[in-house]
Coordinates of C-alpha atoms in Angstrom, one line a residue:
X1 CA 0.0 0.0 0.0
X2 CA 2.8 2.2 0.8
X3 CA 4.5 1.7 -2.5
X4 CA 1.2 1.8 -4.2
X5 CA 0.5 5.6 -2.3
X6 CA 4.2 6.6 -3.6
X7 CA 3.7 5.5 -6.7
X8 CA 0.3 7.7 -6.8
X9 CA 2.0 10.9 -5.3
X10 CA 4.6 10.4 -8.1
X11 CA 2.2 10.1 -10.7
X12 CA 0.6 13.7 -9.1
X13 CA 4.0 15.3 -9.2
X14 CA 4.4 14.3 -13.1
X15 CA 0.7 15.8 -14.0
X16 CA 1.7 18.8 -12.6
X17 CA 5.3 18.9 -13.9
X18 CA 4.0 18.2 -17.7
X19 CA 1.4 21.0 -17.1
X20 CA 3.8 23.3 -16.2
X21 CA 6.3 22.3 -18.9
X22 CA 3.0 22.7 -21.5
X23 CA 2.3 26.1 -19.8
X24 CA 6.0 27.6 -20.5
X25 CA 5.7 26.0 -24.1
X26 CA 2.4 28.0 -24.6
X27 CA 4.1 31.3 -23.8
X28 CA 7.2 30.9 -25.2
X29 CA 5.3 29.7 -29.0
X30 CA 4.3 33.7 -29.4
X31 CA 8.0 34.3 -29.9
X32 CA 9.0 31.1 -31.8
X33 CA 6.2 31.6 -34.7
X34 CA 7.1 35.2 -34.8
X35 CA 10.5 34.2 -35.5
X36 CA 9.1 31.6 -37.7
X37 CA 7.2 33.6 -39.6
X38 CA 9.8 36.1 -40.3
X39 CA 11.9 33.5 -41.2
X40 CA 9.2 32.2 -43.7
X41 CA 8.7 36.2 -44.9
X42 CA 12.2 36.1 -45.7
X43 CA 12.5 32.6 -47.5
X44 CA 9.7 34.0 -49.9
X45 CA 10.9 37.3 -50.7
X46 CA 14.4 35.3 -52.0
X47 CA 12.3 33.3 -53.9
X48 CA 10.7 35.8 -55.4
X49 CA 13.2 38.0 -55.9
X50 CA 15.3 34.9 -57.7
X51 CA 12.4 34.2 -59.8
X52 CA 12.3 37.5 -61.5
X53 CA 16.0 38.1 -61.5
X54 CA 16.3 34.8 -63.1
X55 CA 13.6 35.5 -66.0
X56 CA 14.6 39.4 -66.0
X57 CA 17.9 37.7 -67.6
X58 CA 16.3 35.9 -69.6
X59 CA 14.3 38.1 -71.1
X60 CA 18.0 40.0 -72.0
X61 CA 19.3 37.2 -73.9
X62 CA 16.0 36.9 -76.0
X63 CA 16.6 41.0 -76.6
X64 CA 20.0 40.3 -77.4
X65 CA 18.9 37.3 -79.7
X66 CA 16.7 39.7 -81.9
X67 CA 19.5 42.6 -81.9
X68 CA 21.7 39.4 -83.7
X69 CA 19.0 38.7 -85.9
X70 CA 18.5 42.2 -87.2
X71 CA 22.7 42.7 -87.5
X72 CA 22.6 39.9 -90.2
X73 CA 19.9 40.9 -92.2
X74 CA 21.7 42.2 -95.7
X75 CA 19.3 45.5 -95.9
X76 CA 20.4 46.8 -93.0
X77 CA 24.0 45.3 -93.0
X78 CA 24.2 47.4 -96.6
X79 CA 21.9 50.7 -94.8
X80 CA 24.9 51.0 -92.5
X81 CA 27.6 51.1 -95.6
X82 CA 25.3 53.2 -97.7
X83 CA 22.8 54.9 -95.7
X84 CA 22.0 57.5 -98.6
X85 CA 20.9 55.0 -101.1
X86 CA 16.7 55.3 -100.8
X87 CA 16.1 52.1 -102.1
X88 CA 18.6 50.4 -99.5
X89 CA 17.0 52.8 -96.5
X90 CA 13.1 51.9 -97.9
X91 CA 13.9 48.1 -97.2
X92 CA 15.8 48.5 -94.5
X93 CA 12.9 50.4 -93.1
X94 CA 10.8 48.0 -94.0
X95 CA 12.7 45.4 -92.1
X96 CA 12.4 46.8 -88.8
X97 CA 9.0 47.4 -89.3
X98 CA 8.3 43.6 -89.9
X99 CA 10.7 42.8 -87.0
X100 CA 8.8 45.6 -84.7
X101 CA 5.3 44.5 -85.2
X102 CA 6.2 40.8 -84.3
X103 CA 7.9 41.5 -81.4
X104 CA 5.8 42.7 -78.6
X105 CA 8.4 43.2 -75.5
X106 CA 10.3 45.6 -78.2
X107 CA 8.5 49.2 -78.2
X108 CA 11.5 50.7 -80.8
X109 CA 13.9 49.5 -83.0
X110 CA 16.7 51.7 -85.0
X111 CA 19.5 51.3 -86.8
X112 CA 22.3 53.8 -86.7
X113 CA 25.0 54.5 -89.6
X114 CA 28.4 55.9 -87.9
X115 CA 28.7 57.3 -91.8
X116 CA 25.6 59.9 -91.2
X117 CA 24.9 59.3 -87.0
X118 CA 22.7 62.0 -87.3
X119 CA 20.1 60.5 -89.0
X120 CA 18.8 57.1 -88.4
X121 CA 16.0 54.3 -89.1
X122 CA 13.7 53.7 -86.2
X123 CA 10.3 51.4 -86.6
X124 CA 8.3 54.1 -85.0
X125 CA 10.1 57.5 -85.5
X126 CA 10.9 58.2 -81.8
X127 CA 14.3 59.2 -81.0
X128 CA 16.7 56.4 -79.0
X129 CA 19.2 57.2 -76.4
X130 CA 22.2 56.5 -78.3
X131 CA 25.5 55.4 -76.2
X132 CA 27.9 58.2 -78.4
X133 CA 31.1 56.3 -77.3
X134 CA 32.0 54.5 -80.1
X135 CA 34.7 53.2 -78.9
X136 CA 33.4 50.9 -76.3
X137 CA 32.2 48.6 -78.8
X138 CA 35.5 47.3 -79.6
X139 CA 35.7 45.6 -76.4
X140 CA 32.4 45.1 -75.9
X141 CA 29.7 42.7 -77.8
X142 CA 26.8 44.7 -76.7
X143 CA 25.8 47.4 -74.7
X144 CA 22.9 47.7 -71.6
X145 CA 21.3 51.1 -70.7
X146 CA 20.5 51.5 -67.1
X147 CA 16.6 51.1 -66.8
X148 CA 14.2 54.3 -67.0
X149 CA 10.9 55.7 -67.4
X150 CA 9.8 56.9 -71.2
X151 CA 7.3 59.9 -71.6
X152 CA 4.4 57.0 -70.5
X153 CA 6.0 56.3 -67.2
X154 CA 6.1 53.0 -68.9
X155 CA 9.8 50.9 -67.6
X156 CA 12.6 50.7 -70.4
X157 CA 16.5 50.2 -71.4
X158 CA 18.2 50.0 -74.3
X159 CA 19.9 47.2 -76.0
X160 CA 22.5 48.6 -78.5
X161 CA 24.6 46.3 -80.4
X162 CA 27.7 47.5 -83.2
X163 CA 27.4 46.2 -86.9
X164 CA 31.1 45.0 -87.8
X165 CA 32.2 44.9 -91.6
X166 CA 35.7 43.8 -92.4
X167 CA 36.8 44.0 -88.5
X168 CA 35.2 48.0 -88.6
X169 CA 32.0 49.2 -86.4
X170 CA 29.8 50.6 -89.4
X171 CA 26.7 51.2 -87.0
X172 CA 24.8 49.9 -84.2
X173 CA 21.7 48.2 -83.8
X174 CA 19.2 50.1 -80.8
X175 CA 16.7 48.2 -79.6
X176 CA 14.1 50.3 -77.0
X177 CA 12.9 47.4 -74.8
X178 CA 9.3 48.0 -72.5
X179 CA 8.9 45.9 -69.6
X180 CA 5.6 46.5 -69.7
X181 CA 4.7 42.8 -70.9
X182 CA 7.4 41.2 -68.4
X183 CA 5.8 43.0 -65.7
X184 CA 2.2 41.9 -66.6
X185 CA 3.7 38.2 -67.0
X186 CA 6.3 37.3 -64.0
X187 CA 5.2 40.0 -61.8
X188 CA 1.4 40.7 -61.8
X189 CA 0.2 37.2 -62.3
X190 CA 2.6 36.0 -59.5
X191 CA 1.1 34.9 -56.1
X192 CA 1.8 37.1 -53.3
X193 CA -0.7 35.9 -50.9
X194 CA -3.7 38.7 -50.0
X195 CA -1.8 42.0 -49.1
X196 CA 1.6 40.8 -50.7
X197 CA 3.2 42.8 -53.3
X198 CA 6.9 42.7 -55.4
X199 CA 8.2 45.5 -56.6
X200 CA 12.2 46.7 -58.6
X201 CA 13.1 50.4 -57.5
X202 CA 16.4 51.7 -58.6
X203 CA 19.4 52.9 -55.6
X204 CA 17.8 55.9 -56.2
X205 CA 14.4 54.3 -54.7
X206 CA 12.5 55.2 -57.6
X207 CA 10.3 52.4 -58.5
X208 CA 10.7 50.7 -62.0
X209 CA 8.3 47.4 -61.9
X210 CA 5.6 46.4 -59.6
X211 CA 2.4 44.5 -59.4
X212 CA 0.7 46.4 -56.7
X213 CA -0.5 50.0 -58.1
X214 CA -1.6 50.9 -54.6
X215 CA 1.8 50.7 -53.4
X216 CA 4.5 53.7 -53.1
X217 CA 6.0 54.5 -56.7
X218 CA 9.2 55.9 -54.5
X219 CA 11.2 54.9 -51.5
X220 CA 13.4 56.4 -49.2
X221 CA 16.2 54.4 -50.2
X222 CA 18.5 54.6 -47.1
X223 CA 15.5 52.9 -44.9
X224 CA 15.8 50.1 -47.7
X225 CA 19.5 50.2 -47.7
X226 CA 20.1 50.6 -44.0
X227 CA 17.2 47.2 -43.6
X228 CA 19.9 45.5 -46.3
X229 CA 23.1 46.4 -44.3
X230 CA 21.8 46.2 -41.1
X231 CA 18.7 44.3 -40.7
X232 CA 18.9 41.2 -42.8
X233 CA 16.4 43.1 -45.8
X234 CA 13.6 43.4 -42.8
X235 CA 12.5 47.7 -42.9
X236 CA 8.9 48.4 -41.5
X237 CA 7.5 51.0 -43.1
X238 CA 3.4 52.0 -41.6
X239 CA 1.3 48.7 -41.3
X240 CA 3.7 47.2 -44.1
X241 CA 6.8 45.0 -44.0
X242 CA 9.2 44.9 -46.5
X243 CA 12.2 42.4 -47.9
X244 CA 14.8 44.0 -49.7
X245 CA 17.8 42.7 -51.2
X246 CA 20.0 44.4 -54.1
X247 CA 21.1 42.8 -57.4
X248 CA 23.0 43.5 -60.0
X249 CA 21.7 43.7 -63.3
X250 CA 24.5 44.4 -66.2
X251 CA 26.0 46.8 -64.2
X252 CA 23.2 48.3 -62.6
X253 CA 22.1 48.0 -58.9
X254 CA 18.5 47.2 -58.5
X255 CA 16.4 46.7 -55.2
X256 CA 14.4 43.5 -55.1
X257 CA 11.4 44.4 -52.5
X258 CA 8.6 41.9 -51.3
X259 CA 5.9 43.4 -49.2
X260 CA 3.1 42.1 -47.0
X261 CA 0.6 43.4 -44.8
X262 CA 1.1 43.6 -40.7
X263 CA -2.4 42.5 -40.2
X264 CA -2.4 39.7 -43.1
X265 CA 1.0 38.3 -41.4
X266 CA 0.4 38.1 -37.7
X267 CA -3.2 36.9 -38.8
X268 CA -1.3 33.5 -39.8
X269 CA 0.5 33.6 -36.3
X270 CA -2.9 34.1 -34.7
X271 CA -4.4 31.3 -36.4
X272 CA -1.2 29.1 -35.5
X273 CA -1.4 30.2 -31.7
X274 CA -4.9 29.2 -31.9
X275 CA -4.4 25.6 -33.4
X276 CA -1.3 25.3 -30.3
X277 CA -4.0 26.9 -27.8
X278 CA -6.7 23.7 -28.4
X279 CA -4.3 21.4 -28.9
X280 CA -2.5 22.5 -25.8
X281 CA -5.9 22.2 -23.5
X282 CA -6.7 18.8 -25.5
X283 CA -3.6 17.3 -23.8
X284 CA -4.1 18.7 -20.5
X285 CA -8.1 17.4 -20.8
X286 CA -6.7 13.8 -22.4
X287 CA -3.6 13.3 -19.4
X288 CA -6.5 14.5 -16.9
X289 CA -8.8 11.4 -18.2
X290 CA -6.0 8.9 -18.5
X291 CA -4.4 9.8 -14.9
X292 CA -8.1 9.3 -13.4
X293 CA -8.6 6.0 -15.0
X294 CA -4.9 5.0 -14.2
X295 CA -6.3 5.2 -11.1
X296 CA -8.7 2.7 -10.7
X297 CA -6.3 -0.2 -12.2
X298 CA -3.4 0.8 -10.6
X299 CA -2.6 -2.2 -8.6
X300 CA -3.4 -4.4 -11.1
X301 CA -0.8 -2.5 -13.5
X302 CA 1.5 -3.0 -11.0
X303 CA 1.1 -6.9 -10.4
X304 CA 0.9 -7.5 -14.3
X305 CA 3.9 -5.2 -14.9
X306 CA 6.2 -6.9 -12.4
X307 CA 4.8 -10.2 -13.6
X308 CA 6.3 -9.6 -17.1
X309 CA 9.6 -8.3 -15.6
X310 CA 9.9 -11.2 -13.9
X311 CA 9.0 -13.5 -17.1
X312 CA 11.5 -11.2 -19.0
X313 CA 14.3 -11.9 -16.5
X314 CA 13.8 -15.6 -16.5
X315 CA 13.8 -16.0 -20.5
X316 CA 17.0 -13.6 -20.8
X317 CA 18.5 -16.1 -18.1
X318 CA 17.3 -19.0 -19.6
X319 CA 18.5 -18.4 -23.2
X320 CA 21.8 -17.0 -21.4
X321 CA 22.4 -20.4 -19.7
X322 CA 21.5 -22.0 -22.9
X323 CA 24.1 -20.5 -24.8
X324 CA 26.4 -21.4 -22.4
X325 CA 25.7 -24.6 -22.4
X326 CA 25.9 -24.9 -25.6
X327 CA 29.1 -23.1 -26.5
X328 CA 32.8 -23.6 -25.4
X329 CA 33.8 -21.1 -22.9
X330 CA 37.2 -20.1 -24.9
X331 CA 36.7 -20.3 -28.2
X332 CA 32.9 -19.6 -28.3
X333 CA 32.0 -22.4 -30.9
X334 CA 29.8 -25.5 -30.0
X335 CA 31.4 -27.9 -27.2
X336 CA 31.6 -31.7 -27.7
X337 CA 28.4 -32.3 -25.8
X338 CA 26.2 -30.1 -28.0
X339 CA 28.4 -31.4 -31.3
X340 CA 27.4 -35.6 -30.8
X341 CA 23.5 -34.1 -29.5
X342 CA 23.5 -31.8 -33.4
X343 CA 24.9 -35.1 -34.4
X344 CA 22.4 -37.7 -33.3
X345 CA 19.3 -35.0 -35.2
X346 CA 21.7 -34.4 -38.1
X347 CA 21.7 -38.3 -38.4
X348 CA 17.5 -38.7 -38.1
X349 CA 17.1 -36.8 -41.0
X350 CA 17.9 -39.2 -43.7
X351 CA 20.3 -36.8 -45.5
X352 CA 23.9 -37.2 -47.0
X353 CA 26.2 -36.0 -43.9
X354 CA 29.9 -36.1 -43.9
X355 CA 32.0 -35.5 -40.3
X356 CA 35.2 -34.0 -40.7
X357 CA 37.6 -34.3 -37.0
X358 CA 40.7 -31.6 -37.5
X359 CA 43.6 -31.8 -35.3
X360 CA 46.4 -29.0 -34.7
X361 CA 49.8 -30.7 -35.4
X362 CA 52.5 -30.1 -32.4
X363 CA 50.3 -27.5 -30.6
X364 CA 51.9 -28.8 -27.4
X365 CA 55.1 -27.3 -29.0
X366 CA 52.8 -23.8 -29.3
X367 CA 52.2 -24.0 -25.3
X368 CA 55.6 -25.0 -24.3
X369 CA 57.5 -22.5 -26.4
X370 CA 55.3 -19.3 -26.2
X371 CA 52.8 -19.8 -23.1
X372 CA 49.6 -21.0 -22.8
X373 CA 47.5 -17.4 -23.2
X374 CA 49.2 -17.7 -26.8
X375 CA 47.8 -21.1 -26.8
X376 CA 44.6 -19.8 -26.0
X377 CA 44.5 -17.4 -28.9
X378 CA 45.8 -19.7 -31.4
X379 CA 42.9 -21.7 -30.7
X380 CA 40.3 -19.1 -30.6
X381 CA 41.9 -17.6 -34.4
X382 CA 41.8 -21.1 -35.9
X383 CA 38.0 -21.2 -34.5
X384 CA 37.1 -18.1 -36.3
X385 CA 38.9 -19.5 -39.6
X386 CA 36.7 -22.5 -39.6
X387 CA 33.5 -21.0 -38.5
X388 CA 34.0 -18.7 -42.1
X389 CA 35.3 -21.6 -43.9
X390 CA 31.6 -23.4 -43.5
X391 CA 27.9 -22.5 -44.8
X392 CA 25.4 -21.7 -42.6
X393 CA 23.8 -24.9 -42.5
X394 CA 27.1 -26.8 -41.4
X395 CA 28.4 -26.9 -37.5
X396 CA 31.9 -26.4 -36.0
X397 CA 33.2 -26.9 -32.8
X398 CA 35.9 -27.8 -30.2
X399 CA 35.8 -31.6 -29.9
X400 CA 38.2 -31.1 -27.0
X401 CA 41.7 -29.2 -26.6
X402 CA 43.3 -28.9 -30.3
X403 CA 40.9 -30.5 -31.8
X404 CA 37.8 -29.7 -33.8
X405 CA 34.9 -31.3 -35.5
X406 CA 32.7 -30.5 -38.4
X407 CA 29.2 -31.6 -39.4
X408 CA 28.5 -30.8 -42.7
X409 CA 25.0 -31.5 -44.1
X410 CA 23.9 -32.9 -47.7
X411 CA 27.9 -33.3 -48.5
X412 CA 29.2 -36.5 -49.7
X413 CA 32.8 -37.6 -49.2
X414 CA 34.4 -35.8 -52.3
X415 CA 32.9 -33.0 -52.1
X416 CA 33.6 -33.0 -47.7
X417 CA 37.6 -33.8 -49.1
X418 CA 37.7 -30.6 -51.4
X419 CA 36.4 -28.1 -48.3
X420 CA 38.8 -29.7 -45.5
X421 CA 41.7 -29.2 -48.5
X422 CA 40.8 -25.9 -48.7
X423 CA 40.4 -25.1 -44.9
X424 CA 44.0 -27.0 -44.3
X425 CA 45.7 -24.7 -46.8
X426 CA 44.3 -21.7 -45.4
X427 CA 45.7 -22.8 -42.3
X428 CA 49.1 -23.1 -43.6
X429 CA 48.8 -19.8 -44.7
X430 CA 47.9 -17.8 -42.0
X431 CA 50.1 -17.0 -39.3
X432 CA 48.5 -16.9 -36.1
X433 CA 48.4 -14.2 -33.1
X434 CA 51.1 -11.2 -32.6
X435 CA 53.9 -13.5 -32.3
X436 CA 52.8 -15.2 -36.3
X437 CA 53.0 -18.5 -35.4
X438 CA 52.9 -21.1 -37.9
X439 CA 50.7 -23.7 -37.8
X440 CA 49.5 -27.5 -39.4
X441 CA 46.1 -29.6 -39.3
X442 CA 45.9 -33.2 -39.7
X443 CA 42.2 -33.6 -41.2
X444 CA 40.0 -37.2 -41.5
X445 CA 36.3 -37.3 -43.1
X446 CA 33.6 -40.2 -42.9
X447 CA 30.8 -40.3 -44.6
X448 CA 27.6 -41.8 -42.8
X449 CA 26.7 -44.9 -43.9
X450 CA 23.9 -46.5 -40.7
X451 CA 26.4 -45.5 -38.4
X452 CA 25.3 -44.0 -34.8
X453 CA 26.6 -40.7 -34.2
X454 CA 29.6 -42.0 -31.8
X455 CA 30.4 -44.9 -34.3
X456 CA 30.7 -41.9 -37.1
X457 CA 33.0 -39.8 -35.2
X458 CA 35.1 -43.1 -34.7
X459 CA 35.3 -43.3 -38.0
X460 CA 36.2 -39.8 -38.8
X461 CA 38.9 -40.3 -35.8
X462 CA 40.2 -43.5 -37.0
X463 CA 41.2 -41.2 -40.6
X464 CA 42.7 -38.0 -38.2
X465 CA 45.1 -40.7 -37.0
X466 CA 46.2 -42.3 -40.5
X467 CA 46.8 -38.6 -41.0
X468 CA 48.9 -37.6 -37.9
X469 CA 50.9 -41.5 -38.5
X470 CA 51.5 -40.3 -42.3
X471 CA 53.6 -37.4 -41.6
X472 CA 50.8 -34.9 -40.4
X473 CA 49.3 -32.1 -42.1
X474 CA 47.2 -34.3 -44.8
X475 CA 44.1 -35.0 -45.3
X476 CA 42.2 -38.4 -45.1
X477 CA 38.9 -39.3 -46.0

């Protein structure tokens, strides 16, 4: 009863040590799923910010494709030579016409002859920001405008690329580029959750792409920049949070900004708290339940529970004396008396069964020159060999002191001669424990005939010893 009334208390002292570990838990989880959260704010404002960049460069290349295009066409390859011939300039302006109305990311193309740089072909007659540094083209394959705003507040650069003839820049190829289908593709349509927006600005905080119209078209760029530097990309700026990080885009910085809403984020760590709330009071209701109910069968627990310690104790002793019974204390293979008992079932069965008997040749020579503990280890090596030599349906074990016996099942004397062969020359070539001692085996094999199992070993025995009398180290079946 005493025990039983500890036991109880004990049981008390637990209920109210997991509530109060389930209590801490519930306060400190406001933090935690904050930090999650933030975390999780983060994670998605560098995946979005990588998915742009990644198709914003791709978008380049497809520009620059076009610009490669329209340097090989001959019209405008001969426009650049000649730019005063009309019938050249009418097909050349033709060209770009074609080119411009199929493309629908390219607002403007133009093509620019260095022989009259004033004048040049464009596909809608607007004027292109031309780079005036000739020069850089001859170390340069193409050349990127920084991004800006055209008279539509619509998002631009310009992709300018020279026309070579005979190793000489004759012109350049200037190809106005509108983000305004970009934006409407891999920004707009993108899934920023309710209040979540992305948005490019310049380092000037000036904002060049966005799929949110109700958000700010300018920054103050050192909040964003001080948030980078300082605050892993995390500024706060009214009821809004914000993810910035900078990239560089062909030699222009940009500033890669993801937004949410304060309400719309701490919502999901409200909902969360919630879910940990019920889940917390549906443990403390369940371990209530279970600790009155433990109650009632509490004694009985404890009688069934000692019961199958007890039971548990007796079959790990049981099979432990077992083993031991079974096995030879040094060399931790069967012992004789298990051997002629494996025998005597081996023999019942009806089956093909060879008995090889194995003999170590001088091993009183072993003990009397290096000691008995080397004796000892010789012995337990040369068990190990034989126990690998055989598959897992034979036996080995220590007849008694140097000398060993092996069952081996549905084996017929040839093929019984062939594996003690093989196991007396991997004894001659091993050497055995530190001191590599050398050692022999003198081998004889029987096959059963309607021999009993002692009559069999005899027989084995009686072959050891025409072994040992022939010189030793043989085998003799």
């Amino acid at each position: 009863m005493l025990q039983q009334k500890r036991l109880k208390n004990l049981s008390k002292l637990q209920f109210f040590f997991t509530l109060g570990v389930l209590t801490i838990f519930a306060v400190s989880v406001l933090n935690m799923a904050s930090r999650m959260l933030i975390a999780n704010f983060i994670e998605v404002g560098k995946n979005n910010s990588e998915f742009v960049y990644r198709f914003l460069e791709q978008e380049m290349i497809k520009d620059y494709e076009y610009g490669n295009v329209i340097i090989e066409n001959d019209f405008v390859r001969k426009y650049v030579d000649m730019p005063d011939e009309m019938v050249i300039t009418f097909y050349a302006n033709y060209y770009l016409q074609e080119v411009s109305d199929e493309v629908e990311d390219i607002e403007s193309m133009a093509i620019i002859s260095y022989n009259q740089p004033d004048e040049y072909l464009s596909s809608d007659g607007s004027k292109h920001i031309i780079l005036q540094d000739k020069t850089y083209f001859e170390s340069h394959e193409y050349y990127i405008s920084p991004f800006n705003t055209d008279n539509s507040e619509d998002t631009i650069y310009y992709v300018q690329m020279p026309i070579r003839m005979n190793d000489t820049i004759k012109g350049i190829v200037s190809l106005e580029v509108s983000y305004h289908e970009f934006e409407k593709r891999f920004i707009n349509e993108n899934q920023y959750h309710e209040t979540g927006a992305f948005q490019i600005a310049g380092m000037n905080g000036n904002v060049l792409l966005m799929s949110c119209e109700t958000l700010p078209v300018t920054y103050d760029s050192d909040i964003l920049l001080n948030a980078i530097r300082e605050k892993g990309g995390i500024a706060r700026i009214d009821n809004q949070y914000y993810y910035a990080n900078i990239r560089s885009f062909h030699s222009q910085d940009l500033i890669f900004i993801y937004s949410q809403g304060k309400t719309e984020l701490f919502e999901i760590r409200s909902r969360i708290l919630l879910q940990i709330v019920f889940a917390y009071l549906g443990v403390i209701i369940v371990y209530t339940i279970l600790h009155f109910l433990s109650g009632v069968y509490y004694s009985h627990r404890i009688l069934e529970d000692t019961k199958i310690v007890l039971e548990e104790t007796v079959e790990a002793k049981t099979k432990v004396l077992k083993r031991q019974i079974r096995l030879d204390s040094l060399t931790q293979i069967y012992n004789h008396a298990f051997l002629v008992e494996l025998l005597d079932e081996v023999l019942l069965s009806d089956r093909e069964v060879t008995v090889m008997m194995l003999d170590i040749d001088y091993f009183k020579q072993i003990n009397d020159n290096y000691g008995h503990p080397v004796g000892d280890q010789v012995l337990k090596e040369i068990s190990h060999l034989l126990l690998d030599s055989i598959r897992t349906e034979d036996s080995v074990g220590r007849y008694g002191g140097e000398e060993f016996m092996i069952i081996l099942r549905d084996t017929d004397l040839e093929v019984g001669y062939r594996v003690a062969e093989r196991i007396r020359k991997d004894i001659n070539a091993k050497a055995f424990s530190e001191n590599e001692i050398k050692a022999t085996m003198s081998i004889g094999l029987a096959q059963a005939t309607n021999e009993t199992s002692l009559e069999l070993i005899k027989k084995a025995d009686r072959k050891l010893y025409e072994s040992k009398n022939n010189g030793r180290n043989l085998t003799t079946k």
